[in-house]
Each structure stands twice: as structure tokens, then as C-alpha cells.
PDB file of C-alpha atoms and ligand atoms in Angstrom:
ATOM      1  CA  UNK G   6     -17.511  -7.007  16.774  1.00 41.00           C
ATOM      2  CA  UNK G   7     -17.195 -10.783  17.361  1.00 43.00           C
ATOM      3  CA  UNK G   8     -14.251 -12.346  19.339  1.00 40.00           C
ATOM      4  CA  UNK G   9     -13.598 -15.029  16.510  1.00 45.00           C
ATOM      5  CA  UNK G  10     -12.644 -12.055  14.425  1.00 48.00           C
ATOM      6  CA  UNK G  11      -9.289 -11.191  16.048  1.00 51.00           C
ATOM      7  CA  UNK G  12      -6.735 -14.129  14.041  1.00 57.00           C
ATOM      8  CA  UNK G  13      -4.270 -15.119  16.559  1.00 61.00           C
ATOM      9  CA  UNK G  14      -1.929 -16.523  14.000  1.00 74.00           C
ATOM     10  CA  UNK G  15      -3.270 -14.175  11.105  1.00 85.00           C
ATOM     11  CA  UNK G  16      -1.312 -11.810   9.178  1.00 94.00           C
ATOM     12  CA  UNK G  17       0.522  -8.659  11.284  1.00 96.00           C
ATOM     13  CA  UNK G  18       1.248  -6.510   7.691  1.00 98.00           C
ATOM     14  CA  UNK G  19      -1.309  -7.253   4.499  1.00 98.00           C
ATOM     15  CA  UNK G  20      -0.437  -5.381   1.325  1.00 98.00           C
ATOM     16  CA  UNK G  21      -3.290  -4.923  -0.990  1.00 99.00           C
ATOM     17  CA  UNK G  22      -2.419  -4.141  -4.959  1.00 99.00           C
ATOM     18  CA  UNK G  23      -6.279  -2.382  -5.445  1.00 98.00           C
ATOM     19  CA  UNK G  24      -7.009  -2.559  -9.065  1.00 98.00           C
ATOM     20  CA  UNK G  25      -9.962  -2.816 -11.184  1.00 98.00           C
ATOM     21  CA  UNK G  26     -11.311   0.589 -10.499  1.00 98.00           C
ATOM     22  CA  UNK G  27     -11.506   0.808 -14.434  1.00 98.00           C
ATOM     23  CA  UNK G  28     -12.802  -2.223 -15.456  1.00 98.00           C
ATOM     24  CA  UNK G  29     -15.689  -1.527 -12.800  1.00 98.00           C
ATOM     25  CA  UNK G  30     -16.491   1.713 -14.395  1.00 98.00           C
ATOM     26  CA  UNK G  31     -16.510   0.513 -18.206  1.00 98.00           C
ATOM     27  CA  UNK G  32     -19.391  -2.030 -17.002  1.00 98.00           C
ATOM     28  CA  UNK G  33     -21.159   0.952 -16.077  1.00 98.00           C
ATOM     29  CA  UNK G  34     -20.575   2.463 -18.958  1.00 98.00           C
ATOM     30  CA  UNK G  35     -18.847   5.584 -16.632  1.00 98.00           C
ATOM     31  CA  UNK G  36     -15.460   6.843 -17.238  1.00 98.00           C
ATOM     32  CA  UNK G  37     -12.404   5.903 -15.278  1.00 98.00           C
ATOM     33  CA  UNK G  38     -12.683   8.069 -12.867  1.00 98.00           C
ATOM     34  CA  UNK G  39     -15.822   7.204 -11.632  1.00 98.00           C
ATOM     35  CA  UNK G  40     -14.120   4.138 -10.673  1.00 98.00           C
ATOM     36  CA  UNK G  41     -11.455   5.460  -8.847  1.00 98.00           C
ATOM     37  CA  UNK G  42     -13.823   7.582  -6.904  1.00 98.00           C
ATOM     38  CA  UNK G  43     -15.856   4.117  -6.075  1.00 98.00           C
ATOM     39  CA  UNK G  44     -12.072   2.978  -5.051  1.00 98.00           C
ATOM     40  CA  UNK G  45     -11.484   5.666  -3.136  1.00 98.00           C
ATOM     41  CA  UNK G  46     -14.306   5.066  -0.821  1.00 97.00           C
ATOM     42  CA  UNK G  47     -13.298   1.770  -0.584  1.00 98.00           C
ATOM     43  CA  UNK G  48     -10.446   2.191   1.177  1.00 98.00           C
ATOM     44  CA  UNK G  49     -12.252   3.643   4.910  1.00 97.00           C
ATOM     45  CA  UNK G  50     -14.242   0.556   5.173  1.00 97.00           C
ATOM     46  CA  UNK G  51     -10.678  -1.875   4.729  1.00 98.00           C
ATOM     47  CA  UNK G  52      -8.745   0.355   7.037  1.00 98.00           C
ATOM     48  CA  UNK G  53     -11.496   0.302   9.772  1.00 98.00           C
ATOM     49  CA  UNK G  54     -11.971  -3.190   9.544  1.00 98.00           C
ATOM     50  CA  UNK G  55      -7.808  -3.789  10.762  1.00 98.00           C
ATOM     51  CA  UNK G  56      -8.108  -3.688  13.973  1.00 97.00           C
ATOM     52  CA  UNK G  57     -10.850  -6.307  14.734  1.00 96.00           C
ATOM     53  CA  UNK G  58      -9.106  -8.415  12.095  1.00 96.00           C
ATOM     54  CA  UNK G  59      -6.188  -8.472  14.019  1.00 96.00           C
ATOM     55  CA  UNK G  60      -4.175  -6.519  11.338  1.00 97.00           C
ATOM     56  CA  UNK G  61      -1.869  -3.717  12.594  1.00 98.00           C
ATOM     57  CA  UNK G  62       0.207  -3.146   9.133  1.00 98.00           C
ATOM     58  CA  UNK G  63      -2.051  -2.328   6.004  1.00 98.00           C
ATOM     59  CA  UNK G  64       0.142  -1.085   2.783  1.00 99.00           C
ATOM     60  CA  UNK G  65      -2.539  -0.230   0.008  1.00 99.00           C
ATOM     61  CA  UNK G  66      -0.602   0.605  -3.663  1.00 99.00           C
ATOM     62  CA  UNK G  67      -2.372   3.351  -4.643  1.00 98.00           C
ATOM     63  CA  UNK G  68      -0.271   4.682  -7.723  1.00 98.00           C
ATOM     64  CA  UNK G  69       2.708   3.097  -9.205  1.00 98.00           C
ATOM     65  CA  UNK G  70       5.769   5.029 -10.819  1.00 98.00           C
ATOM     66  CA  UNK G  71       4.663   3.352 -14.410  1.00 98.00           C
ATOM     67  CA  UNK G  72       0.957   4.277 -13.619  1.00 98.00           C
ATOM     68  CA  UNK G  73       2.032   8.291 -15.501  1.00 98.00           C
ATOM     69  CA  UNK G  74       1.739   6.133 -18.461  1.00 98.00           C
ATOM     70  CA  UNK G  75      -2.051   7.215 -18.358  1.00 98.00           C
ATOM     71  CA  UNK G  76      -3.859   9.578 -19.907  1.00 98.00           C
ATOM     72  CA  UNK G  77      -3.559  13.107 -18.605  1.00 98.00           C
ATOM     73  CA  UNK G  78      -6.840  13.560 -17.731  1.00 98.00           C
ATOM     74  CA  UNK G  79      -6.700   9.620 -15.788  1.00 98.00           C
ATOM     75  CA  UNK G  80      -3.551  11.039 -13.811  1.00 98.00           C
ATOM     76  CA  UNK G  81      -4.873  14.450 -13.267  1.00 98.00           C
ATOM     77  CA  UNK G  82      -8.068  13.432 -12.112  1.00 98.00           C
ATOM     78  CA  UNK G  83      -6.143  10.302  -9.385  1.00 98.00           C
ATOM     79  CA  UNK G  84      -4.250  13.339  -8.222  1.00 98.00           C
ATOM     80  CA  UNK G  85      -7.009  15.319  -7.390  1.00 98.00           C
ATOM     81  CA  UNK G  86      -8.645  12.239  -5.685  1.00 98.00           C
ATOM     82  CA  UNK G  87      -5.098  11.438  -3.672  1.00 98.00           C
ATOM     83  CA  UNK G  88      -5.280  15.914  -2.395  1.00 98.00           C
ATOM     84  CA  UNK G  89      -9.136  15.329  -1.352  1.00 98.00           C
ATOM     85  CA  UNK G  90      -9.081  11.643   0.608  1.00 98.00           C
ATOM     86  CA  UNK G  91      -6.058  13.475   2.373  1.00 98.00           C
ATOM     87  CA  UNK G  92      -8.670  16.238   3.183  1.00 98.00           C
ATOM     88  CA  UNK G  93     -11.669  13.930   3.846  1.00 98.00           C
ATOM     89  CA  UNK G  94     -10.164  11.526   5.976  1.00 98.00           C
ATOM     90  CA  UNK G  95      -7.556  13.171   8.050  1.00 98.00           C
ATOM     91  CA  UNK G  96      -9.459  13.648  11.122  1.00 98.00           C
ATOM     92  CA  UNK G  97     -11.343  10.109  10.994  1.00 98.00           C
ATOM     93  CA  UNK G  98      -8.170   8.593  10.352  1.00 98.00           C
ATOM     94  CA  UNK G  99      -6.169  10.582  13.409  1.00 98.00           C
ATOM     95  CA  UNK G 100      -9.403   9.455  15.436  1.00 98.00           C
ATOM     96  CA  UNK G 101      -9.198   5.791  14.697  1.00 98.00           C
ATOM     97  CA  UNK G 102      -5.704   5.570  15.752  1.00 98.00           C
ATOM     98  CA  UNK G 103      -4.602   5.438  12.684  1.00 98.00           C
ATOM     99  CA  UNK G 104      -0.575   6.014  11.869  1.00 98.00           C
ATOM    100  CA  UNK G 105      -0.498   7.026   7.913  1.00 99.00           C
ATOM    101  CA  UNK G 106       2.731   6.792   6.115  1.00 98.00           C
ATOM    102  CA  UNK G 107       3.645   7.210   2.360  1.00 99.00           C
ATOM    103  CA  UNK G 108       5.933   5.614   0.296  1.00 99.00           C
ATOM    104  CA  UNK G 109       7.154   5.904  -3.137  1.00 98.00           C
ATOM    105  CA  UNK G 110       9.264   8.367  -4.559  1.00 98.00           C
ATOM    106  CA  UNK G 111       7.873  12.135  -3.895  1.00 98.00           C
ATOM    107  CA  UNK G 112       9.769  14.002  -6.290  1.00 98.00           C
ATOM    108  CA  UNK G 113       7.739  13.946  -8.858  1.00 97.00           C
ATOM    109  CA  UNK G 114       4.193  14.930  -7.258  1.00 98.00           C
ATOM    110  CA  UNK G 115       3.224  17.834  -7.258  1.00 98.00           C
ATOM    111  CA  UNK G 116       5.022  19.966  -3.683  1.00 98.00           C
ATOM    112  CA  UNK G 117       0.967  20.849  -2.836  1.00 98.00           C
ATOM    113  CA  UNK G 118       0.151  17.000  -2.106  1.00 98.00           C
ATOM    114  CA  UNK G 119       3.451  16.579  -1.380  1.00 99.00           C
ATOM    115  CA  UNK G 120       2.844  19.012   1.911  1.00 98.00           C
ATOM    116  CA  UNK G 121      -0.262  17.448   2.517  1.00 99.00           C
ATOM    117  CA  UNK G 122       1.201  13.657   2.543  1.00 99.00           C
ATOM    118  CA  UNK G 123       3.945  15.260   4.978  1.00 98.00           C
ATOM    119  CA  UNK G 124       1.089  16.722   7.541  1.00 98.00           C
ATOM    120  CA  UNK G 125      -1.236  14.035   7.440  1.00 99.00           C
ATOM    121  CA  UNK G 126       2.031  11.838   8.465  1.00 99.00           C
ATOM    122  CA  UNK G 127       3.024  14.038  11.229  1.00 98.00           C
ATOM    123  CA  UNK G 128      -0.546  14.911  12.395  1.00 98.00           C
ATOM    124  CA  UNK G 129      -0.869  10.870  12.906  1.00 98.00           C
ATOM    125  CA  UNK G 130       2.654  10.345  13.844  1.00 98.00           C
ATOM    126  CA  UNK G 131       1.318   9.668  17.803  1.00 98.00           C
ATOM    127  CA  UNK G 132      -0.728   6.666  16.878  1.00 98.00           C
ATOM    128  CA  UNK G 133      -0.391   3.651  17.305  1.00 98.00           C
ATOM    129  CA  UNK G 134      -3.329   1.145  16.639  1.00 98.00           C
ATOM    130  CA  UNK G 135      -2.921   0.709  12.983  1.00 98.00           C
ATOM    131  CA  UNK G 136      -0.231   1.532  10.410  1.00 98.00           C
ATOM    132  CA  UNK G 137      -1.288   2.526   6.864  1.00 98.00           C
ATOM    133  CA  UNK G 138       1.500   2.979   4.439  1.00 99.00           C
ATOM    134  CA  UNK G 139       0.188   4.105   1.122  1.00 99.00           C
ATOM    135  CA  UNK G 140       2.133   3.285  -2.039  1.00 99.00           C
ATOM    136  CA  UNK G 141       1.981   6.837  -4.473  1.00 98.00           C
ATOM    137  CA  UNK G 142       4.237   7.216  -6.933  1.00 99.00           C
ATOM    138  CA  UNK G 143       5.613   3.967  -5.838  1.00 99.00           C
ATOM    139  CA  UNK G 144       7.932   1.208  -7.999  1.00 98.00           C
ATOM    140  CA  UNK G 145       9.643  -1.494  -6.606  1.00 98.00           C
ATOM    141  CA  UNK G 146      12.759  -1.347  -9.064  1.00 98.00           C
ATOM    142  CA  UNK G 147      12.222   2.658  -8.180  1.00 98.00           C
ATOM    143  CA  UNK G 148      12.405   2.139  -4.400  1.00 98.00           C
ATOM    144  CA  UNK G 149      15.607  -0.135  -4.421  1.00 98.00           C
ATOM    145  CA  UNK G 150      17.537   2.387  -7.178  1.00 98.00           C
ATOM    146  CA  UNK G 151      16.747   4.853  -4.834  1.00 98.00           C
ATOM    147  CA  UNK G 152      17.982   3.241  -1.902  1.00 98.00           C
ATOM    148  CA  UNK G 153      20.942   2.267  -3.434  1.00 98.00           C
ATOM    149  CA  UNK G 154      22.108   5.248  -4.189  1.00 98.00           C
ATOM    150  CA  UNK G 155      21.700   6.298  -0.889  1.00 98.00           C
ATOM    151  CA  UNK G 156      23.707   3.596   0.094  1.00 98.00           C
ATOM    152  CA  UNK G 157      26.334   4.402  -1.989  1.00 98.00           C
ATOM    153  CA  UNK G 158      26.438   8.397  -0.789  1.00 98.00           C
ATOM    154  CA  UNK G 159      27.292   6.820   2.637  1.00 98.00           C
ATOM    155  CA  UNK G 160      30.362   4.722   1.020  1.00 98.00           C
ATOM    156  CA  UNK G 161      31.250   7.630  -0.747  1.00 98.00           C
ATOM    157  CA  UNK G 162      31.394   9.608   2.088  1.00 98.00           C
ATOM    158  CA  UNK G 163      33.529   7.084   3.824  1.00 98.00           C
ATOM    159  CA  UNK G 164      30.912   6.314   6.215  1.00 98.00           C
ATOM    160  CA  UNK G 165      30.115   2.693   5.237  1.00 98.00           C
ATOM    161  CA  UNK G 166      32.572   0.345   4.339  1.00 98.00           C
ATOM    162  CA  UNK G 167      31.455  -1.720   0.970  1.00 98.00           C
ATOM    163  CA  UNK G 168      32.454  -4.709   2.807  1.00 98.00           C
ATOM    164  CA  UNK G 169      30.209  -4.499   5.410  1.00 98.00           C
ATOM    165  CA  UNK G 170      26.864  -4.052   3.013  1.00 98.00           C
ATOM    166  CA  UNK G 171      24.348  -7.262   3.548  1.00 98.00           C
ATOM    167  CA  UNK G 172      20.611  -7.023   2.486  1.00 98.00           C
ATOM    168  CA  UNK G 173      19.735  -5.619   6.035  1.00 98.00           C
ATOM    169  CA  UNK G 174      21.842  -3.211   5.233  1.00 98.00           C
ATOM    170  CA  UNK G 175      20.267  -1.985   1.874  1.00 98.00           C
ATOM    171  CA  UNK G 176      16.697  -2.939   3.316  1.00 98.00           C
ATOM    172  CA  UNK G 177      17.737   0.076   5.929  1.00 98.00           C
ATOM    173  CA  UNK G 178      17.613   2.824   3.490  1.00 98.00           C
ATOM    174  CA  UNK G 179      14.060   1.763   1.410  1.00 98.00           C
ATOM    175  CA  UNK G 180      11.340   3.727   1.704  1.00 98.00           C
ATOM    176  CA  UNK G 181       9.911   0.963   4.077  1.00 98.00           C
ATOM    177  CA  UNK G 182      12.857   0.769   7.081  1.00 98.00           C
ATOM    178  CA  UNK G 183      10.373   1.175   9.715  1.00 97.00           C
ATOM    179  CA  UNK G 184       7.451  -1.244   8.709  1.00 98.00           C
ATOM    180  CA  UNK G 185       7.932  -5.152   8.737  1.00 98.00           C
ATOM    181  CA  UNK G 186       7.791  -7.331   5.959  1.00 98.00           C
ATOM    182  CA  UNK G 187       4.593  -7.834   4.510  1.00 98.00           C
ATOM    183  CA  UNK G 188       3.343 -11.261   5.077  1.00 97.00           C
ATOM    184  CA  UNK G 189      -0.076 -11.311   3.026  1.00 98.00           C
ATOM    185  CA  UNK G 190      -0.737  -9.752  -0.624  1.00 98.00           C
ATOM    186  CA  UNK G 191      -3.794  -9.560  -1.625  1.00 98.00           C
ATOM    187  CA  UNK G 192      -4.449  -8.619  -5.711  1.00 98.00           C
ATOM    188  CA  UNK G 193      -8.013  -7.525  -6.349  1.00 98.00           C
ATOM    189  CA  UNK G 194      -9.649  -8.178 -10.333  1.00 98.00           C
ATOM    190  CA  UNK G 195      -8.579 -11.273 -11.097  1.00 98.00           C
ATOM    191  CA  UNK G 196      -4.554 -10.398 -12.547  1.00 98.00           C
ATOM    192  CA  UNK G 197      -2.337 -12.567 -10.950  1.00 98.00           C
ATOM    193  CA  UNK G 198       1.090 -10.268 -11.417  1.00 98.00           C
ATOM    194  CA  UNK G 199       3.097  -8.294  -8.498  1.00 98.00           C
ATOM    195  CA  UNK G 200       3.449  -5.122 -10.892  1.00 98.00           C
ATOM    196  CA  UNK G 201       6.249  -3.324  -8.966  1.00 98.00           C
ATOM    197  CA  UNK G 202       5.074  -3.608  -5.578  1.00 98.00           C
ATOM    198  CA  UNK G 203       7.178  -4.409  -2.557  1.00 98.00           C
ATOM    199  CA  UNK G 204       9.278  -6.709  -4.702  1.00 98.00           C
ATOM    200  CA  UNK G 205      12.460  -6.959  -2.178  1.00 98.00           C
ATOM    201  CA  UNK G 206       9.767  -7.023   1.215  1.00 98.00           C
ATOM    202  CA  UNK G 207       7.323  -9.745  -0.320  1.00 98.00           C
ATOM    203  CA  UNK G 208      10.324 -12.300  -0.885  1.00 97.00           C
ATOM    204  CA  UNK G 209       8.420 -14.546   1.508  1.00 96.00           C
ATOM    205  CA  UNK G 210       4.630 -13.034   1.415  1.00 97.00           C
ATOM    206  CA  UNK G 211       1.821 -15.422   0.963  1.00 96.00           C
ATOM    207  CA  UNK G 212      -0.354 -14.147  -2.392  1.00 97.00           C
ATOM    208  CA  UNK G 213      -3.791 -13.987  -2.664  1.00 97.00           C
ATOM    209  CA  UNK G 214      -5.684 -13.341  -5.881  1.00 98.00           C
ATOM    210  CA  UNK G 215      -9.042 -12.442  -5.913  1.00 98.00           C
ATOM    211  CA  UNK G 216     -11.438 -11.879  -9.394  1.00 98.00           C
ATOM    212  CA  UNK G 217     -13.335  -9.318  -7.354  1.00 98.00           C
ATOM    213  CA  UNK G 218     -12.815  -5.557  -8.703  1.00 99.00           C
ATOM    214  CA  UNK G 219     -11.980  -3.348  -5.876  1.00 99.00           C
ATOM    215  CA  UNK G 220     -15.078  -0.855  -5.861  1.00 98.00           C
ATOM    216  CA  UNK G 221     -16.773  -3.736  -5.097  1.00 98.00           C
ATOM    217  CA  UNK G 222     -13.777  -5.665  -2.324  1.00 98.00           C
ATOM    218  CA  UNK G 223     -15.706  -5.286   1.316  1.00 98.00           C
ATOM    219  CA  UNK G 224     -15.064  -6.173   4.723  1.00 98.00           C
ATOM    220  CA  UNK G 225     -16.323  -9.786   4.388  1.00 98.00           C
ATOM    221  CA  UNK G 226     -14.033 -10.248   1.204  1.00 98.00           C
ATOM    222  CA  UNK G 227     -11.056  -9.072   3.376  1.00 98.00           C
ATOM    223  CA  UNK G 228     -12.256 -11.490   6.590  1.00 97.00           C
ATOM    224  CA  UNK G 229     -12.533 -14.374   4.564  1.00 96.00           C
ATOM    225  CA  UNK G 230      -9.082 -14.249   2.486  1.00 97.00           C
ATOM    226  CA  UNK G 231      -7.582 -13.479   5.969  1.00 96.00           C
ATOM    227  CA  UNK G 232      -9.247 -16.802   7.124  1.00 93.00           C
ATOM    228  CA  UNK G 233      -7.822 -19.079   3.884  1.00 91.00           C
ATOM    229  CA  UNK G 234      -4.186 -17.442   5.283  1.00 91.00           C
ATOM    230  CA  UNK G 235      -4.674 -19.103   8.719  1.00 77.00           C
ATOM    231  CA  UNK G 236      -4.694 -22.248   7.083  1.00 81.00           C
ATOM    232  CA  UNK G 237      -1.495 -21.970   5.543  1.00 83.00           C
ATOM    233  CA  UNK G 238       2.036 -23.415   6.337  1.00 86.00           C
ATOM    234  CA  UNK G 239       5.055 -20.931   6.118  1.00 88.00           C
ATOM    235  CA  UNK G 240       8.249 -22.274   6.053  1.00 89.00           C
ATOM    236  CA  UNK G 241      10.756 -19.504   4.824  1.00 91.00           C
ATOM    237  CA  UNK G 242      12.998 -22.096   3.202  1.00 92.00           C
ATOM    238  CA  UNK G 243      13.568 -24.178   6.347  1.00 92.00           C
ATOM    239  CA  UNK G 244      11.570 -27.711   6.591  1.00 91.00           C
ATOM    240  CA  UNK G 245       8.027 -28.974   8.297  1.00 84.00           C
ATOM    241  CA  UNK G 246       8.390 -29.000  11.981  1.00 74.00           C
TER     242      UNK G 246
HETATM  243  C1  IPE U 310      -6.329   0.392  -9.997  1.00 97.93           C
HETATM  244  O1  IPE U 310      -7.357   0.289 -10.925  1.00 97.93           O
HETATM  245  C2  IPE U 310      -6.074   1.813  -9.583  1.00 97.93           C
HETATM  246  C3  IPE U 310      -4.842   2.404 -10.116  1.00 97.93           C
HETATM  247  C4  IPE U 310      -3.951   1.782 -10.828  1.00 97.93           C
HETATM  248  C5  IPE U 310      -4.612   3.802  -9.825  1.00 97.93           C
HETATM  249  P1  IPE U 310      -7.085   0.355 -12.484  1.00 97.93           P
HETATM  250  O2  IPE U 310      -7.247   1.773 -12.922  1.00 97.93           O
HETATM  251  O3  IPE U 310      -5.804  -0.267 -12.843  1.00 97.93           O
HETATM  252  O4  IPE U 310      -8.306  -0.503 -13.044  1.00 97.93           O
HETATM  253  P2  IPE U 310      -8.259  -1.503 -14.280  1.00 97.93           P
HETATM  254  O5  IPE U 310      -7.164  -2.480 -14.015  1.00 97.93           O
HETATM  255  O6  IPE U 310      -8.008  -0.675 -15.492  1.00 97.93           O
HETATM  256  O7  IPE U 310      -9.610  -2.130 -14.273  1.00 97.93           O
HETATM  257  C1  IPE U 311      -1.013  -1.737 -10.169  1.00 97.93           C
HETATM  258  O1  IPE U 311      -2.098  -1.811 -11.010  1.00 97.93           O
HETATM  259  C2  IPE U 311      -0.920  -0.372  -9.560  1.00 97.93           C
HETATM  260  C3  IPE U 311      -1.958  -0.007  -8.604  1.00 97.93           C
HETATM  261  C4  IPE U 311      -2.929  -0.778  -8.193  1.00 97.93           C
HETATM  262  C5  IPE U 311      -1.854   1.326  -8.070  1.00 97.93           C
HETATM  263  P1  IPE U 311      -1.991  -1.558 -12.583  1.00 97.93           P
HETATM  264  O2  IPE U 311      -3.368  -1.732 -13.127  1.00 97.93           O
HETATM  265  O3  IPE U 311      -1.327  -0.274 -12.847  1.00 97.93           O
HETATM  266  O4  IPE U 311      -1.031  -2.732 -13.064  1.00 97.93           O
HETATM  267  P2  IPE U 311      -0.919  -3.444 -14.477  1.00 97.93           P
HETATM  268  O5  IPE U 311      -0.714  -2.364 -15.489  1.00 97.93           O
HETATM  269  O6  IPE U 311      -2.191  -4.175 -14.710  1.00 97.93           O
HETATM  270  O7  IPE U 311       0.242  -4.369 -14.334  1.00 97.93           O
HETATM  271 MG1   MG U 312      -5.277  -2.142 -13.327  1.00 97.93          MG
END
């Protein structure tokens, strides 16, 4: 790999919203599914392309909490695809140095993938190189209701004082407390909307929107949006230096 790959003021934590797995199948003239198989693949060549792009923190939204608006048979069949990259990749990903978490509110997937998400997490809990969070069953709105009432168990409980709540406070009990903030988000196929994701963490991410679909997103797609973010000036509210 070449040395002027590793970005010395690049991006530690890129968040990637992956859509257009559909669209990319209709101009096939395949069903939906084939897409999000294509997608699915996808994902090994962006994850082993982190560390030479100097990226520790990847966060990839892989299924949102309004995406069960979908057919039964589109749902069904992303499930299936969620219980066999889990399968496929486990061992790569442990090898790699990989650290996989999940986010997103498990409830409501099915206690089979539910286990799987839990060993995958604990069989890579020892690494260290790269840290992939993947979004399933994942809503912004969701994630902050959630935490909220978490929040307010422990002021029930008389073991937080209301007073002494501040946004690091709530920002403690998301589904995100251990990872940073992301700083990049990339959007793949060309819509230029957040949908749900990381809404309180991206308050002061850079965007990104790219027309490409993401069966077809590679490596040198990734490298070159991370090289358009070096040339950008973050200020977080505060003025030019
Ligand atoms: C993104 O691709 C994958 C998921 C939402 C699971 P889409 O399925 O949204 O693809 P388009 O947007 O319909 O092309
Ligand atoms: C966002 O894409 C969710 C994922 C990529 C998993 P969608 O395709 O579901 O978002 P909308 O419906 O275009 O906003
Ligand atoms: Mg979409």
C-alpha cells in the first residue's frame, strides 16, 4: 500500500448511509435482493481499505427502524443476508483486527441474529485496529427515545439528579457511548438526506454525497472523497484561526 495513503489530518470515524442497492438491481432488471447481495459484498472491500486510509472508526447503516416499511419478502430476504455476512465474515473480520459493534435497537430482530450480533461482538471484542459499528434496526429519533428513557430510570431511581443532566450526559446512555463522534458522512446514490442516522453524533460531521450506487462504491471512490475532506476547514462554531 502507498505511504501517501495514510491522511494525517483525515477523518478518525466515517459513517457511510449505503443505499442504492435497489436502484442498481432495477437497471439490471434483477430484483431487490440481488442488489443487496451486490451490497453486501461491498462492504469487505470498504472495511479492509480503513486501515491504510488512516480510518479507525467506520459506522455503515445497514437497516433503519423505518426500513420494516418494506415488503416482507425485501425484509425477510435483508435478514437472511444480515445472519449469513455474520457467518461469512466472522473469522476474516476477527483476523483483520477488526472490533465489530452493533447499534440500533435489538428488540425487534429476531433473538437468532440477535445471538449472532452478540458473538461476533464478543469474539472481536480484543481488537483493536479498526472499529466497525453497524447500524441494524437503527433510528436516530429511536436511539435518543431510547436513551432517554434510560436516563430517566436513573432519576427515577434517585440515582441522577435532573439538575445535573447536560448533553454529555444523555450522549452517555446512546447506543454509541463508546465510539467518537463521527466526523465524515458519506451518502452513496445521489439523495442528499440524513434519513435517521446518527442525528445527535453528526451535529458537526462534514457530508459527502456521492451519485454512485453502492454495489458499485469501491476503494478508489472511498480514497478520493477522503481526499476532498482533507481540504476542508472545520470550525465547530468558533472562528478562522
Ligand atoms: C440501501 O439500498 C439498503 C437498505 C436500505 C437496506 P436501498 O434498498 O434503499 O436502495 P434504493 O434506494 O431503493 O435504490
Ligand atoms: C437509509 O436508506 C437506510 C439505509 C441505508 C440502511 P433508505 O433508502 O431507507 O432511506 P430513504 O427512504 O431513501 O430516506
Ligand atoms: Mg434507498
Amino acid at each position: 500500500m502507498a505511504a501517501k495513503d495514510i491522511r494525517a489530518n483525515g477523518p478518525a470515524h466515517v459513517a457511510i448511509i449505503m443505499d442504492g442497492n435497489g436502484r442498481w438491481a432495477q437497471m439490471r432488471g434483477r430484483p431487490r435482493l440481488y442488489g443487496h447481495q451486490a451490497g453486501a459484498r461491498r462492504v469487505r472491500e470498504i472495511v479492509e481499505s480503513c486501515p491504510s486510509l488512516g480510518i479507525r472508526y467506520l459506522t455503515i447503516f445497514a437497516f433503519s427502524t423505518e426500513n420494516w416499511k418494506r415488503t416482507q419478502a425485501e425484509v425477510t430476504g435483508l435478514m437472511t443476508l444480515f445472519r449469513r455476512y455474520i457467518q461469512k465474515e466472522a473469522q476474516e473480520l476477527l483476523q483483520n483486527g477488526v472490533r465489530v459493534r452493533f447499534i440500533g435497537d435489538r428488540d425487534r430482530l429476531d433473538p437468532k441474529l440477535v445471538e449472532m450480533m452478540r458473538r461476533l461482538e464478543e469474539l472481536t471484542e480484543a481488537n483493536d485496529l479498526v472499529h466497525l459499528t453497524i447500524a441494524l434496526n437503527y433510528g436516530g429519533r429511536d436511539e435518543v427515545a431510547r436513551a432517554t428513557k434510560r436516563l430517566a430510570r436513573e432519576v427515577a431511581a434517585g440515582r441522577l439528579d435532573p439538575e445535573d443532566v447536560d448533553a454529555e450526559t444523555l450522549a452517555h446512555f446512546l447506543d454509541t457511548c463508546l465510539l467518537p463522534d463521527p466526523d465524515l458522512v458519506i451518502r452513496t446514490s445521489g439523495e442528499a438526506r440524513i434519513s435517521n442516522f446518527l442525528l445527535w453524533q453528526s451535529a458537526y460531521a462534514e457530508y459527502e454525497f456521492t451519485p454512485v450506487l453502492w454495489p458499485d462504491f469501491t476503494r478508489d471512490h472511498f480514497a478520493e472523497i477522503l481526499d476532498n475532506f482533507g481540504t476542508r476547514e472545520r470550525r465547530f462554531g468558533a472562528v478562522s484561526a
